[in-house]
mmCIF file of C-alpha atoms and ligand atoms in Angstrom:
data_model
loop_
_atom_site.group_PDB
_atom_site.id
_atom_site.type_symbol
_atom_site.label_atom_id
_atom_site.label_comp_id
_atom_site.label_asym_id
_atom_site.label_seq_id
_atom_site.Cartn_x
_atom_site.Cartn_y
_atom_site.Cartn_z
ATOM 1 C CA MET Y 1 6.768 73.790 135.116
ATOM 2 C CA GLN Y 2 6.416 70.357 133.548
ATOM 3 C CA SER Y 3 8.201 68.683 130.664
ATOM 4 C CA TRP Y 4 6.861 66.839 127.653
ATOM 5 C CA VAL Y 5 9.296 64.059 128.605
ATOM 6 C CA PRO Y 6 6.882 61.941 130.694
ATOM 7 C CA SER Y 7 9.438 60.457 133.132
ATOM 8 C CA ALA Y 8 10.493 63.967 134.224
ATOM 9 C CA GLN Y 9 7.223 64.179 136.157
ATOM 10 C CA ALA Y 10 7.792 60.979 138.186
ATOM 11 C CA PRO Y 11 7.766 62.053 141.847
ATOM 12 C CA GLU Y 12 10.921 60.101 142.678
ATOM 13 C CA THR Y 13 12.978 61.268 139.707
ATOM 14 C CA ASP Y 14 16.223 63.103 140.407
ATOM 15 C CA PHE Y 15 15.962 64.909 137.092
ATOM 16 C CA PRO Y 16 12.768 66.945 136.713
ATOM 17 C CA ILE Y 17 12.922 69.877 134.297
ATOM 18 C CA GLN Y 18 13.932 72.087 137.257
ATOM 19 C CA ASN Y 19 17.281 70.229 137.515
ATOM 20 C CA LEU Y 20 18.811 69.653 134.045
ATOM 21 C CA PRO Y 21 22.173 68.395 135.361
ATOM 22 C CA PHE Y 22 25.125 67.878 133.035
ATOM 23 C CA ALA Y 23 26.925 64.606 132.391
ATOM 24 C CA VAL Y 24 29.085 63.027 129.700
ATOM 25 C CA PHE Y 25 27.790 59.868 128.057
ATOM 26 C CA ARG Y 26 28.700 57.380 125.388
ATOM 27 C CA PRO Y 27 25.854 55.783 123.443
ATOM 28 C CA ALA Y 28 26.354 52.211 122.238
ATOM 29 C CA GLY Y 29 28.983 52.306 119.514
ATOM 30 C CA GLY Y 30 29.344 56.117 119.666
ATOM 31 C CA GLU Y 31 31.764 58.747 120.914
ATOM 32 C CA ALA Y 32 31.492 60.424 124.317
ATOM 33 C CA ARG Y 33 29.581 63.715 124.315
ATOM 34 C CA CYS Y 34 28.026 66.122 126.817
ATOM 35 C CA GLY Y 35 24.416 65.641 127.812
ATOM 36 C CA VAL Y 36 21.706 66.935 130.109
ATOM 37 C CA GLY Y 37 19.542 64.673 132.265
ATOM 38 C CA ILE Y 38 15.748 64.914 131.985
ATOM 39 C CA GLY Y 39 13.688 62.207 133.697
ATOM 40 C CA ASP Y 40 15.123 58.834 132.692
ATOM 41 C CA ARG Y 41 16.659 60.309 129.511
ATOM 42 C CA ILE Y 42 19.811 62.169 128.596
ATOM 43 C CA LEU Y 43 19.796 64.781 125.844
ATOM 44 C CA ASP Y 44 22.679 64.928 123.380
ATOM 45 C CA VAL Y 45 22.945 68.715 123.591
ATOM 46 C CA GLY Y 46 25.470 69.142 120.797
ATOM 47 C CA ALA Y 47 23.126 67.375 118.358
ATOM 48 C CA CYS Y 48 20.583 70.199 118.690
ATOM 49 C CA ALA Y 49 22.802 73.112 117.654
ATOM 50 C CA GLU Y 50 20.468 74.514 115.004
ATOM 51 C CA LEU Y 51 17.766 75.127 117.640
ATOM 52 C CA PHE Y 52 19.846 77.704 119.521
ATOM 53 C CA ASP Y 53 21.323 81.118 118.863
ATOM 54 C CA GLY Y 54 23.227 83.748 120.831
ATOM 55 C CA PRO Y 55 25.221 82.757 123.924
ATOM 56 C CA ALA Y 56 23.290 79.485 124.182
ATOM 57 C CA ALA Y 57 24.536 78.447 120.736
ATOM 58 C CA GLN Y 58 28.138 78.882 121.835
ATOM 59 C CA ALA Y 59 27.409 76.716 124.878
ATOM 60 C CA VAL Y 60 25.771 74.061 122.695
ATOM 61 C CA LEU Y 61 28.853 73.835 120.494
ATOM 62 C CA ALA Y 62 31.023 73.466 123.610
ATOM 63 C CA CYS Y 63 28.951 70.379 124.444
ATOM 64 C CA ARG Y 64 30.307 68.566 121.353
ATOM 65 C CA ALA Y 65 33.189 67.307 123.447
ATOM 66 C CA SER Y 66 34.122 64.329 125.581
ATOM 67 C CA ARG Y 67 34.387 66.486 128.739
ATOM 68 C CA LEU Y 68 32.413 69.425 130.144
ATOM 69 C CA ASN Y 69 35.501 71.645 130.508
ATOM 70 C CA ALA Y 70 34.914 73.785 127.398
ATOM 71 C CA LEU Y 71 31.363 74.545 128.509
ATOM 72 C CA MET Y 72 32.496 75.208 132.079
ATOM 73 C CA ALA Y 73 35.172 77.642 130.904
ATOM 74 C CA LEU Y 74 32.560 79.828 129.152
ATOM 75 C CA GLY Y 75 31.348 81.013 132.551
ATOM 76 C CA PRO Y 76 27.956 81.392 134.168
ATOM 77 C CA ALA Y 77 26.220 83.481 131.473
ATOM 78 C CA ALA Y 78 26.677 80.879 128.729
ATOM 79 C CA ALA Y 79 25.666 77.941 130.912
ATOM 80 C CA SER Y 80 22.687 79.944 132.121
ATOM 81 C CA ALA Y 81 21.585 80.785 128.569
ATOM 82 C CA LEU Y 82 21.858 77.126 127.602
ATOM 83 C CA ARG Y 83 19.880 76.086 130.655
ATOM 84 C CA ALA Y 84 17.140 78.612 129.878
ATOM 85 C CA GLY Y 85 16.959 77.473 126.253
ATOM 86 C CA LEU Y 86 16.788 73.802 127.199
ATOM 87 C CA SER Y 87 14.227 74.472 129.888
ATOM 88 C CA GLN Y 88 11.981 76.263 127.432
ATOM 89 C CA ARG Y 89 12.284 73.623 124.690
ATOM 90 C CA LEU Y 90 11.753 70.697 127.036
ATOM 91 C CA SER Y 91 8.741 72.279 128.731
ATOM 92 C CA ALA Y 92 5.267 70.862 128.195
ATOM 93 C CA ALA Y 93 4.130 74.171 126.709
ATOM 94 C CA HIS Y 94 6.669 73.911 123.875
ATOM 95 C CA THR Y 95 5.271 71.789 121.055
ATOM 96 C CA ALA Y 96 7.751 72.667 118.314
ATOM 97 C CA ASP Y 97 11.104 70.881 117.961
ATOM 98 C CA ARG Y 98 9.915 67.737 119.746
ATOM 99 C CA ASP Y 99 10.872 65.443 116.893
ATOM 100 C CA ARG Y 100 14.291 67.080 116.665
ATOM 101 C CA LEU Y 101 14.909 66.894 120.438
ATOM 102 C CA GLY Y 102 13.321 63.486 120.776
ATOM 103 C CA ALA Y 103 15.831 62.085 118.291
ATOM 104 C CA ALA Y 104 18.630 63.333 120.551
ATOM 105 C CA LEU Y 105 17.228 61.741 123.731
ATOM 106 C CA TYR Y 106 18.769 58.493 124.960
ATOM 107 C CA ALA Y 107 17.582 56.214 127.763
ATOM 108 C CA ILE Y 108 20.075 56.721 130.594
ATOM 109 C CA ASN Y 109 20.124 53.011 131.354
ATOM 110 C CA ARG Y 110 21.200 52.281 127.764
ATOM 111 C CA VAL Y 111 24.266 54.555 127.681
ATOM 112 C CA GLU Y 112 27.597 54.607 129.500
ATOM 113 C CA LEU Y 113 28.066 57.583 131.819
ATOM 114 C CA VAL Y 114 31.749 58.513 131.843
ATOM 115 C CA MET Y 115 33.940 60.920 133.803
ATOM 116 C CA PRO Y 116 32.309 64.320 133.134
ATOM 117 C CA VAL Y 117 35.233 66.652 133.779
ATOM 118 C CA GLN Y 118 38.976 66.648 133.182
ATOM 119 C CA VAL Y 119 39.979 67.451 136.756
ATOM 120 C CA GLY Y 120 43.049 69.651 136.937
ATOM 121 C CA GLY Y 121 43.396 70.040 140.679
ATOM 122 C CA PHE Y 122 41.690 68.346 143.581
ATOM 123 C CA THR Y 123 41.525 69.959 147.000
ATOM 124 C CA ASP Y 124 39.708 68.358 149.902
ATOM 125 C CA PHE Y 125 38.402 70.571 152.705
ATOM 126 C CA PHE Y 126 37.307 69.671 156.237
ATOM 127 C CA ALA Y 127 34.252 71.934 156.428
ATOM 128 C CA SER Y 128 31.948 69.900 158.698
ATOM 129 C CA ILE Y 129 32.528 70.841 162.301
ATOM 130 C CA HIS Y 130 30.614 67.731 163.373
ATOM 131 C CA HIS Y 131 32.984 65.479 161.432
ATOM 132 C CA ALA Y 132 36.026 67.404 162.626
ATOM 133 C CA THR Y 133 34.834 67.072 166.223
ATOM 134 C CA ASN Y 134 33.930 63.381 165.936
ATOM 135 C CA ALA Y 135 37.194 62.448 164.234
ATOM 136 C CA GLY Y 136 39.240 64.669 166.551
ATOM 137 C CA ARG Y 137 37.649 63.170 169.656
ATOM 138 C CA LEU Y 138 39.031 59.742 168.740
ATOM 139 C CA PHE Y 139 42.577 61.103 168.929
ATOM 140 C CA ARG Y 140 42.208 63.939 171.456
ATOM 141 C CA PRO Y 141 39.301 63.383 173.867
ATOM 142 C CA ASP Y 142 40.126 66.612 175.750
ATOM 143 C CA MET Y 143 40.500 68.828 172.672
ATOM 144 C CA PRO Y 144 38.623 67.359 169.694
ATOM 145 C CA LEU Y 145 38.850 70.546 167.613
ATOM 146 C CA LEU Y 146 42.289 71.943 166.940
ATOM 147 C CA PRO Y 147 42.671 75.661 167.754
ATOM 148 C CA ASN Y 148 42.731 76.717 164.081
ATOM 149 C CA TYR Y 149 39.422 75.111 163.088
ATOM 150 C CA LYS Y 150 37.064 78.068 163.604
ATOM 151 C CA HIS Y 151 39.509 80.502 162.003
ATOM 152 C CA VAL Y 152 40.767 78.813 158.857
ATOM 153 C CA PRO Y 153 39.050 76.472 156.356
ATOM 154 C CA VAL Y 154 41.480 73.554 156.597
ATOM 155 C CA ALA Y 155 42.203 71.496 153.480
ATOM 156 C CA TYR Y 156 44.865 69.370 151.789
ATOM 157 C CA ASN Y 157 45.886 69.129 148.156
ATOM 158 C CA GLY Y 158 44.632 65.819 146.830
ATOM 159 C CA ARG Y 159 45.505 63.947 143.680
ATOM 160 C CA ALA Y 160 43.418 64.824 140.621
ATOM 161 C CA ASN Y 161 44.042 61.540 138.847
ATOM 162 C CA SER Y 162 42.495 59.591 141.714
ATOM 163 C CA VAL Y 163 39.084 60.937 140.693
ATOM 164 C CA ARG Y 164 36.927 58.474 138.776
ATOM 165 C CA VAL Y 165 33.267 58.185 137.884
ATOM 166 C CA SER Y 166 30.642 56.190 139.740
ATOM 167 C CA GLY Y 167 30.876 52.470 138.978
ATOM 168 C CA ALA Y 168 34.608 52.493 138.231
ATOM 169 C CA PRO Y 169 36.554 49.920 140.266
ATOM 170 C CA VAL Y 170 38.139 50.805 143.598
ATOM 171 C CA GLN Y 171 40.912 48.515 144.760
ATOM 172 C CA ARG Y 172 42.020 48.086 148.341
ATOM 173 C CA PRO Y 173 45.432 49.777 148.512
ATOM 174 C CA HIS Y 174 48.674 48.532 150.013
ATOM 175 C CA GLY Y 175 50.553 50.786 152.372
ATOM 176 C CA GLN Y 176 52.726 51.148 155.426
ATOM 177 C CA LEU Y 177 50.743 50.086 158.463
ATOM 178 C CA LYS Y 178 51.798 50.383 162.068
ATOM 179 C CA GLY Y 179 49.379 49.913 164.924
ATOM 180 C CA PRO Y 180 50.103 51.464 168.341
ATOM 181 C CA GLN Y 181 51.315 48.093 169.638
ATOM 182 C CA ASP Y 182 53.498 47.250 166.624
ATOM 183 C CA ALA Y 183 57.265 47.611 167.027
ATOM 184 C CA ALA Y 184 57.754 48.445 163.351
ATOM 185 C CA PRO Y 185 55.619 49.149 160.288
ATOM 186 C CA ARG Y 186 54.843 46.520 157.660
ATOM 187 C CA PHE Y 187 53.772 46.876 154.033
ATOM 188 C CA ALA Y 188 50.419 45.183 153.520
ATOM 189 C CA PRO Y 189 46.857 45.717 152.244
ATOM 190 C CA ALA Y 190 45.061 48.378 154.282
ATOM 191 C CA GLN Y 191 42.722 46.843 156.856
ATOM 192 C CA ARG Y 192 40.817 49.974 157.899
ATOM 193 C CA LEU Y 193 39.275 50.985 154.573
ATOM 194 C CA ASP Y 194 36.657 53.714 154.871
ATOM 195 C CA TYR Y 195 34.485 56.022 152.773
ATOM 196 C CA GLU Y 196 33.618 59.700 153.276
ATOM 197 C CA VAL Y 197 30.301 61.330 152.289
ATOM 198 C CA GLU Y 198 31.181 64.605 150.569
ATOM 199 C CA LEU Y 199 30.074 67.211 148.102
ATOM 200 C CA GLY Y 200 32.336 67.973 145.170
ATOM 201 C CA ILE Y 201 32.382 71.511 143.781
ATOM 202 C CA TYR Y 202 33.533 72.018 140.170
ATOM 203 C CA VAL Y 203 35.134 75.321 139.238
ATOM 204 C CA GLY Y 204 33.771 76.804 136.002
ATOM 205 C CA ALA Y 205 35.090 80.281 135.183
ATOM 206 C CA PRO Y 206 38.742 80.412 136.297
ATOM 207 C CA SER Y 207 40.092 83.042 138.645
ATOM 208 C CA THR Y 208 43.138 85.209 138.054
ATOM 209 C CA GLN Y 209 46.560 84.850 139.604
ATOM 210 C CA ALA Y 210 47.052 87.283 142.481
ATOM 211 C CA ARG Y 211 43.367 88.322 142.348
ATOM 212 C CA PRO Y 212 41.697 86.440 145.214
ATOM 213 C CA ILE Y 213 38.019 85.548 144.798
ATOM 214 C CA ALA Y 214 35.798 87.569 147.133
ATOM 215 C CA VAL Y 215 33.273 85.523 149.095
ATOM 216 C CA GLY Y 216 30.471 87.515 147.464
ATOM 217 C CA ASP Y 217 31.692 86.661 143.940
ATOM 218 C CA ALA Y 218 32.530 83.015 144.535
ATOM 219 C CA TRP Y 219 29.369 81.451 143.090
ATOM 220 C CA ASP Y 220 30.242 83.025 139.706
ATOM 221 C CA HIS Y 221 33.112 80.513 139.640
ATOM 222 C CA VAL Y 222 31.041 77.477 140.674
ATOM 223 C CA PHE Y 223 29.901 75.504 137.645
ATOM 224 C CA GLY Y 224 28.124 72.900 139.694
ATOM 225 C CA VAL Y 225 28.084 70.421 142.508
ATOM 226 C CA THR Y 226 28.393 66.646 142.563
ATOM 227 C CA LEU Y 227 28.589 63.798 145.079
ATOM 228 C CA LEU Y 228 32.051 62.663 146.103
ATOM 229 C CA ASN Y 229 33.331 59.669 148.055
ATOM 230 C CA ASP Y 230 36.827 60.231 149.398
ATOM 231 C CA TRP Y 231 37.885 56.616 149.959
ATOM 232 C CA SER Y 232 40.293 56.605 152.901
ATOM 233 C CA ALA Y 233 42.673 54.021 154.354
ATOM 234 C CA ARG Y 234 42.595 54.952 158.034
ATOM 235 C CA ASP Y 235 45.541 52.753 158.999
ATOM 236 C CA ILE Y 236 47.798 54.184 156.289
ATOM 237 C CA GLN Y 237 46.581 57.666 157.264
ATOM 238 C CA ALA Y 238 47.266 57.233 160.994
ATOM 239 C CA TRP Y 239 50.911 56.347 160.393
ATOM 240 C CA GLU Y 240 51.770 58.738 157.544
ATOM 241 C CA TYR Y 241 49.859 61.936 158.320
ATOM 242 C CA GLN Y 242 52.168 63.690 160.742
ATOM 243 C CA PRO Y 243 53.251 66.377 160.140
ATOM 244 C CA LEU Y 244 52.111 67.010 156.534
ATOM 245 C CA GLY Y 245 48.613 65.498 156.354
ATOM 246 C CA PRO Y 246 46.984 62.861 154.117
ATOM 247 C CA PHE Y 247 49.048 61.428 151.268
ATOM 248 C CA LEU Y 248 48.777 57.798 150.122
ATOM 249 C CA ALA Y 249 45.854 57.106 152.471
ATOM 250 C CA LYS Y 250 43.554 59.000 150.102
ATOM 251 C CA SER Y 251 45.255 59.204 146.705
ATOM 252 C CA PHE Y 252 44.322 55.705 145.489
ATOM 253 C CA ALA Y 253 40.658 56.431 144.681
ATOM 254 C CA THR Y 254 38.036 59.176 144.783
ATOM 255 C CA THR Y 255 34.601 58.469 143.283
ATOM 256 C CA VAL Y 256 32.226 61.123 141.918
ATOM 257 C CA SER Y 257 28.665 60.924 140.626
ATOM 258 C CA PRO Y 258 28.449 61.266 136.814
ATOM 259 C CA TRP Y 259 26.024 64.183 137.247
ATOM 260 C CA VAL Y 260 26.889 67.822 137.827
ATOM 261 C CA VAL Y 261 24.005 69.806 139.319
ATOM 262 C CA THR Y 262 24.373 73.436 138.291
ATOM 263 C CA ALA Y 263 24.603 76.337 140.695
ATOM 264 C CA GLU Y 264 21.368 77.673 139.179
ATOM 265 C CA ALA Y 265 19.462 74.458 139.834
ATOM 266 C CA LEU Y 266 20.593 74.637 143.463
ATOM 267 C CA ALA Y 267 19.401 78.233 143.906
ATOM 268 C CA PRO Y 268 15.970 77.349 145.394
ATOM 269 C CA PHE Y 269 17.709 75.236 148.026
ATOM 270 C CA ARG Y 270 20.167 77.880 149.212
ATOM 271 C CA THR Y 271 19.811 78.693 152.870
ATOM 272 C CA ALA Y 272 21.646 80.403 155.693
ATOM 273 C CA VAL Y 273 25.068 79.062 156.632
ATOM 274 C CA ALA Y 274 24.805 77.023 159.835
ATOM 275 C CA PRO Y 275 24.972 79.521 162.704
ATOM 276 C CA ARG Y 276 28.206 79.830 164.614
ATOM 277 C CA ALA Y 277 28.070 79.368 168.372
ATOM 278 C CA GLU Y 278 27.803 82.591 170.421
ATOM 279 C CA ASP Y 279 31.396 82.463 171.573
ATOM 280 C CA ASP Y 280 32.922 81.384 168.248
ATOM 281 C CA PRO Y 281 35.355 83.856 166.710
ATOM 282 C CA ALA Y 282 34.070 85.935 163.793
ATOM 283 C CA PRO Y 283 35.730 84.949 160.499
ATOM 284 C CA LEU Y 284 38.457 87.318 159.348
ATOM 285 C CA PRO Y 285 37.126 89.998 156.965
ATOM 286 C CA TYR Y 286 38.314 88.233 153.787
ATOM 287 C CA LEU Y 287 36.161 85.227 154.799
ATOM 288 C CA HIS Y 288 33.119 87.176 155.884
ATOM 289 C CA ASP Y 289 30.220 88.271 153.715
ATOM 290 C CA ALA Y 290 26.842 89.041 155.281
ATOM 291 C CA VAL Y 291 24.878 87.967 152.196
ATOM 292 C CA ASP Y 292 26.784 84.686 152.054
ATOM 293 C CA GLN Y 293 26.043 84.046 155.716
ATOM 294 C CA ARG Y 294 22.336 84.468 154.940
ATOM 295 C CA HIS Y 295 22.229 82.547 151.632
ATOM 296 C CA GLY Y 296 25.519 80.659 151.218
ATOM 297 C CA GLY Y 297 24.412 77.312 152.633
ATOM 298 C CA VAL Y 298 22.843 74.598 150.464
ATOM 299 C CA ARG Y 299 20.242 72.203 151.763
ATOM 300 C CA ILE Y 300 21.174 68.809 150.307
ATOM 301 C CA ALA Y 301 20.223 65.630 152.153
ATOM 302 C CA LEU Y 302 23.084 63.152 151.715
ATOM 303 C CA ASP Y 303 22.601 59.417 152.206
ATOM 304 C CA ALA Y 304 25.160 56.604 152.301
ATOM 305 C CA HIS Y 305 24.131 52.994 151.686
ATOM 306 C CA LEU Y 306 26.175 49.791 152.057
ATOM 307 C CA ARG Y 307 25.493 46.427 150.462
ATOM 308 C CA SER Y 308 27.933 43.604 151.004
ATOM 309 C CA ALA Y 309 28.574 40.899 148.424
ATOM 310 C CA ARG Y 310 26.703 38.465 150.638
ATOM 311 C CA MET Y 311 23.726 40.817 150.985
ATOM 312 C CA ALA Y 312 23.656 41.179 147.198
ATOM 313 C CA ALA Y 313 23.783 37.396 146.730
ATOM 314 C CA GLN Y 314 20.928 36.965 149.213
ATOM 315 C CA GLY Y 315 18.894 39.693 147.538
ATOM 316 C CA LEU Y 316 18.927 41.888 150.648
ATOM 317 C CA PRO Y 317 18.499 45.624 150.120
ATOM 318 C CA ALA Y 318 21.340 47.993 150.923
ATOM 319 C CA LEU Y 319 21.572 49.295 154.490
ATOM 320 C CA ARG Y 320 21.375 53.046 154.951
ATOM 321 C CA LEU Y 321 24.401 54.038 157.002
ATOM 322 C CA SER Y 322 23.628 57.710 157.403
ATOM 323 C CA ARG Y 323 21.614 60.731 156.353
ATOM 324 C CA SER Y 324 23.322 64.072 156.828
ATOM 325 C CA ASN Y 325 22.838 67.464 155.254
ATOM 326 C CA ALA Y 326 25.175 69.902 153.538
ATOM 327 C CA ASP Y 327 23.430 72.818 155.275
ATOM 328 C CA LEU Y 328 25.377 71.863 158.405
ATOM 329 C CA LEU Y 329 28.785 72.799 156.996
ATOM 330 C CA TYR Y 330 30.704 75.258 159.155
ATOM 331 C CA TRP Y 331 32.443 76.818 156.155
ATOM 332 C CA SER Y 332 30.385 77.750 153.102
ATOM 333 C CA ILE Y 333 31.298 76.850 149.544
ATOM 334 C CA ALA Y 334 32.023 80.528 148.853
ATOM 335 C CA GLN Y 335 34.361 80.708 151.846
ATOM 336 C CA MET Y 336 36.246 77.682 150.508
ATOM 337 C CA LEU Y 337 36.855 79.372 147.131
ATOM 338 C CA ALA Y 338 37.797 82.668 148.769
ATOM 339 C CA HIS Y 339 40.230 81.025 151.137
ATOM 340 C CA HIS Y 340 41.706 78.835 148.385
ATOM 341 C CA THR Y 341 42.681 81.915 146.362
ATOM 342 C CA SER Y 342 43.495 84.241 149.292
ATOM 343 C CA ASN Y 343 47.246 83.731 148.955
ATOM 344 C CA GLY Y 344 47.393 84.717 145.284
ATOM 345 C CA SER Y 345 47.042 81.230 143.855
ATOM 346 C CA TRP Y 346 44.150 80.752 141.475
ATOM 347 C CA LEU Y 347 41.476 78.271 140.488
ATOM 348 C CA ASP Y 348 41.254 76.785 136.998
ATOM 349 C CA THR Y 349 38.310 75.462 135.039
ATOM 350 C CA GLY Y 350 37.854 71.836 136.064
ATOM 351 C CA ASP Y 351 39.344 72.154 139.517
ATOM 352 C CA LEU Y 352 37.445 70.042 142.023
ATOM 353 C CA LEU Y 353 36.959 70.998 145.671
ATOM 354 C CA GLY Y 354 35.733 68.401 148.161
ATOM 355 C CA SER Y 355 33.737 69.689 151.115
ATOM 356 C CA GLY Y 356 35.196 67.166 153.527
ATOM 357 C CA THR Y 357 33.062 64.523 155.199
ATOM 358 C CA VAL Y 358 29.557 65.868 155.797
ATOM 359 C CA SER Y 359 28.388 64.673 159.210
ATOM 360 C CA GLY Y 360 25.630 65.934 161.455
ATOM 361 C CA ALA Y 361 25.203 66.098 165.201
ATOM 362 C CA ASP Y 362 23.060 62.963 165.393
ATOM 363 C CA LEU Y 363 24.221 59.353 165.510
ATOM 364 C CA ASP Y 364 22.398 58.563 162.267
ATOM 365 C CA ALA Y 365 24.150 61.438 160.466
ATOM 366 C CA LEU Y 366 27.764 60.240 160.597
ATOM 367 C CA GLY Y 367 29.439 60.350 157.178
ATOM 368 C CA SER Y 368 32.194 57.747 157.643
ATOM 369 C CA LEU Y 369 32.712 54.357 159.286
ATOM 370 C CA LEU Y 370 35.451 55.958 161.396
ATOM 371 C CA GLU Y 371 32.666 57.878 163.147
ATOM 372 C CA ILE Y 372 29.965 55.175 163.016
ATOM 373 C CA THR Y 373 32.185 52.537 164.651
ATOM 374 C CA ALA Y 374 34.034 55.034 166.891
ATOM 375 C CA GLY Y 375 37.367 54.345 165.237
ATOM 376 C CA GLY Y 376 36.780 50.623 164.836
ATOM 377 C CA ALA Y 377 35.641 50.039 168.436
ATOM 378 C CA ARG Y 378 31.903 49.384 167.931
ATOM 379 C CA ALA Y 379 30.921 46.888 165.256
ATOM 380 C CA LEU Y 380 28.084 47.628 162.874
ATOM 381 C CA THR Y 381 25.754 44.672 162.204
ATOM 382 C CA LEU Y 382 24.481 44.323 158.638
ATOM 383 C CA PRO Y 383 21.168 42.773 157.564
ATOM 384 C CA GLY Y 384 22.046 39.074 157.295
ATOM 385 C CA GLY Y 385 24.289 39.207 160.373
ATOM 386 C CA GLU Y 386 27.709 40.207 159.056
ATOM 387 C CA GLN Y 387 29.650 42.719 161.116
ATOM 388 C CA ARG Y 388 31.743 45.666 159.974
ATOM 389 C CA LEU Y 389 34.310 47.876 161.617
ATOM 390 C CA PHE Y 390 35.571 49.019 158.214
ATOM 391 C CA LEU Y 391 34.783 48.033 154.618
ATOM 392 C CA ALA Y 392 35.229 44.444 153.428
ATOM 393 C CA ASP Y 393 36.142 43.349 149.913
ATOM 394 C CA GLY Y 394 33.021 43.218 147.770
ATOM 395 C CA ASP Y 395 31.191 45.934 149.729
ATOM 396 C CA GLU Y 396 29.269 48.348 147.517
ATOM 397 C CA LEU Y 397 29.036 51.888 148.854
ATOM 398 C CA THR Y 398 26.480 54.266 147.314
ATOM 399 C CA LEU Y 399 25.985 57.976 147.997
ATOM 400 C CA THR Y 400 22.845 59.812 146.955
ATOM 401 C CA GLY Y 401 21.779 63.421 147.418
ATOM 402 C CA ARG Y 402 18.447 65.171 147.205
ATOM 403 C CA CYS Y 403 17.246 68.744 147.612
ATOM 404 C CA GLU Y 404 13.760 69.335 148.917
ATOM 405 C CA ALA Y 405 12.098 72.610 149.868
ATOM 406 C CA ARG Y 406 8.490 73.577 150.294
ATOM 407 C CA GLY Y 407 7.055 75.100 147.142
ATOM 408 C CA HIS Y 408 9.805 73.656 144.927
ATOM 409 C CA VAL Y 409 10.116 70.479 142.891
ATOM 410 C CA ALA Y 410 12.726 68.197 144.472
ATOM 411 C CA ILE Y 411 15.939 67.517 142.553
ATOM 412 C CA GLY Y 412 18.641 64.879 143.010
ATOM 413 C CA PHE Y 413 22.235 64.062 142.173
ATOM 414 C CA GLY Y 414 22.076 60.513 140.789
ATOM 415 C CA ALA Y 415 24.262 57.896 142.451
ATOM 416 C CA CYS Y 416 27.928 57.871 143.412
ATOM 417 C CA ARG Y 417 28.758 54.181 143.671
ATOM 418 C CA GLY Y 418 31.827 52.059 144.067
ATOM 419 C CA THR Y 419 32.539 48.448 144.929
ATOM 420 C CA LEU Y 420 35.696 47.599 146.823
ATOM 421 C CA LEU Y 421 37.897 45.056 145.044
ATOM 422 C CA PRO Y 422 40.490 42.941 146.886
ATOM 423 C CA ALA Y 423 44.048 44.199 147.076
ATOM 424 C CA ALA Y 424 46.386 43.202 144.261
ATOM 425 C CA VAL Y 425 48.364 40.064 145.034
HETATM 426 MN MN1 LIG V 501 37.782 63.825 152.721
#
């Protein structure tokens, strides 16, 4: 299917008509409202209400808001009806309504993309066994994976108000630092500032208290997926994490892409969950679903790029740090939702779940500097000659994601970008 919006056919576009991701944007001098990406344009959905009826019309009205939450809360049927209606009206075969829709299209590079969702809760998982092994090896060479890893999807409760949209400033945090050789901790700007390549999963339809989500029903609660950078201060983390896990090392900033790719748009790129090793334990019954094992993975190539301030000044292109893939996750998205609610707690519309750092088995698929530099032991040389163990002030870190599959038009996630500002004085 093609669109009458010409840029939606560009081979490199992230937003062909097969994607139609949601975002929230503010046109020059206007209020924030919900939109849908198509090529290099964003459609002001709420401005086209008279073109829709039935469940789609309800969804359109929910888009007249400065966050996606009202739309997300309507559940999968409403979002699906809206998607179908938009897909039909933006298709090349549809000649009516073009003036009406065209008047509601804005050039993406002329609007401000703002935080798309009011995030109520933020949980960060640890679902990549490659990342867990690589990070664990730095601390425990003999036993990189802790004994619980293959049984329980490990996570921590993050801080929802750390989440900000791509382009928003990220400032180097202060914290308690104590190296292995230091007699006592000091309070100073973090020196081992890192990023983490992750997926973010937005909850749409809420679940019910004391009614755990079954693995097989979990995608009904997934509104969509985004890119997420879990900025991490490794030196703060190393000193504070025992025995309760990450706290201030990760609560200062979390960056997400402005775009939310819907569960439906991802459907052609669903795949089997990465196979467990022969001798791995089977998941407990509440975490196991045969259909999910066959179709619960998502093939999303994830890239991280770094450009230092000096590289930018010299006009050098960003350096690709890694390319990994979300199809390598040990725990599926559905298993994360099922586990999250297995104790009787529930998920609300607008909750955000991070996948944890997505790393692969190969050296060019490591989703954090902690892994790339082996814990700050092996320097990375940038184009232009600078070296990095961890991020320097002025470094710009960009995540991108793209789904490709034979017989399907490729879709993408836009950019998740942040530049590290110096610590406050
Ligand atoms: Mn993380």
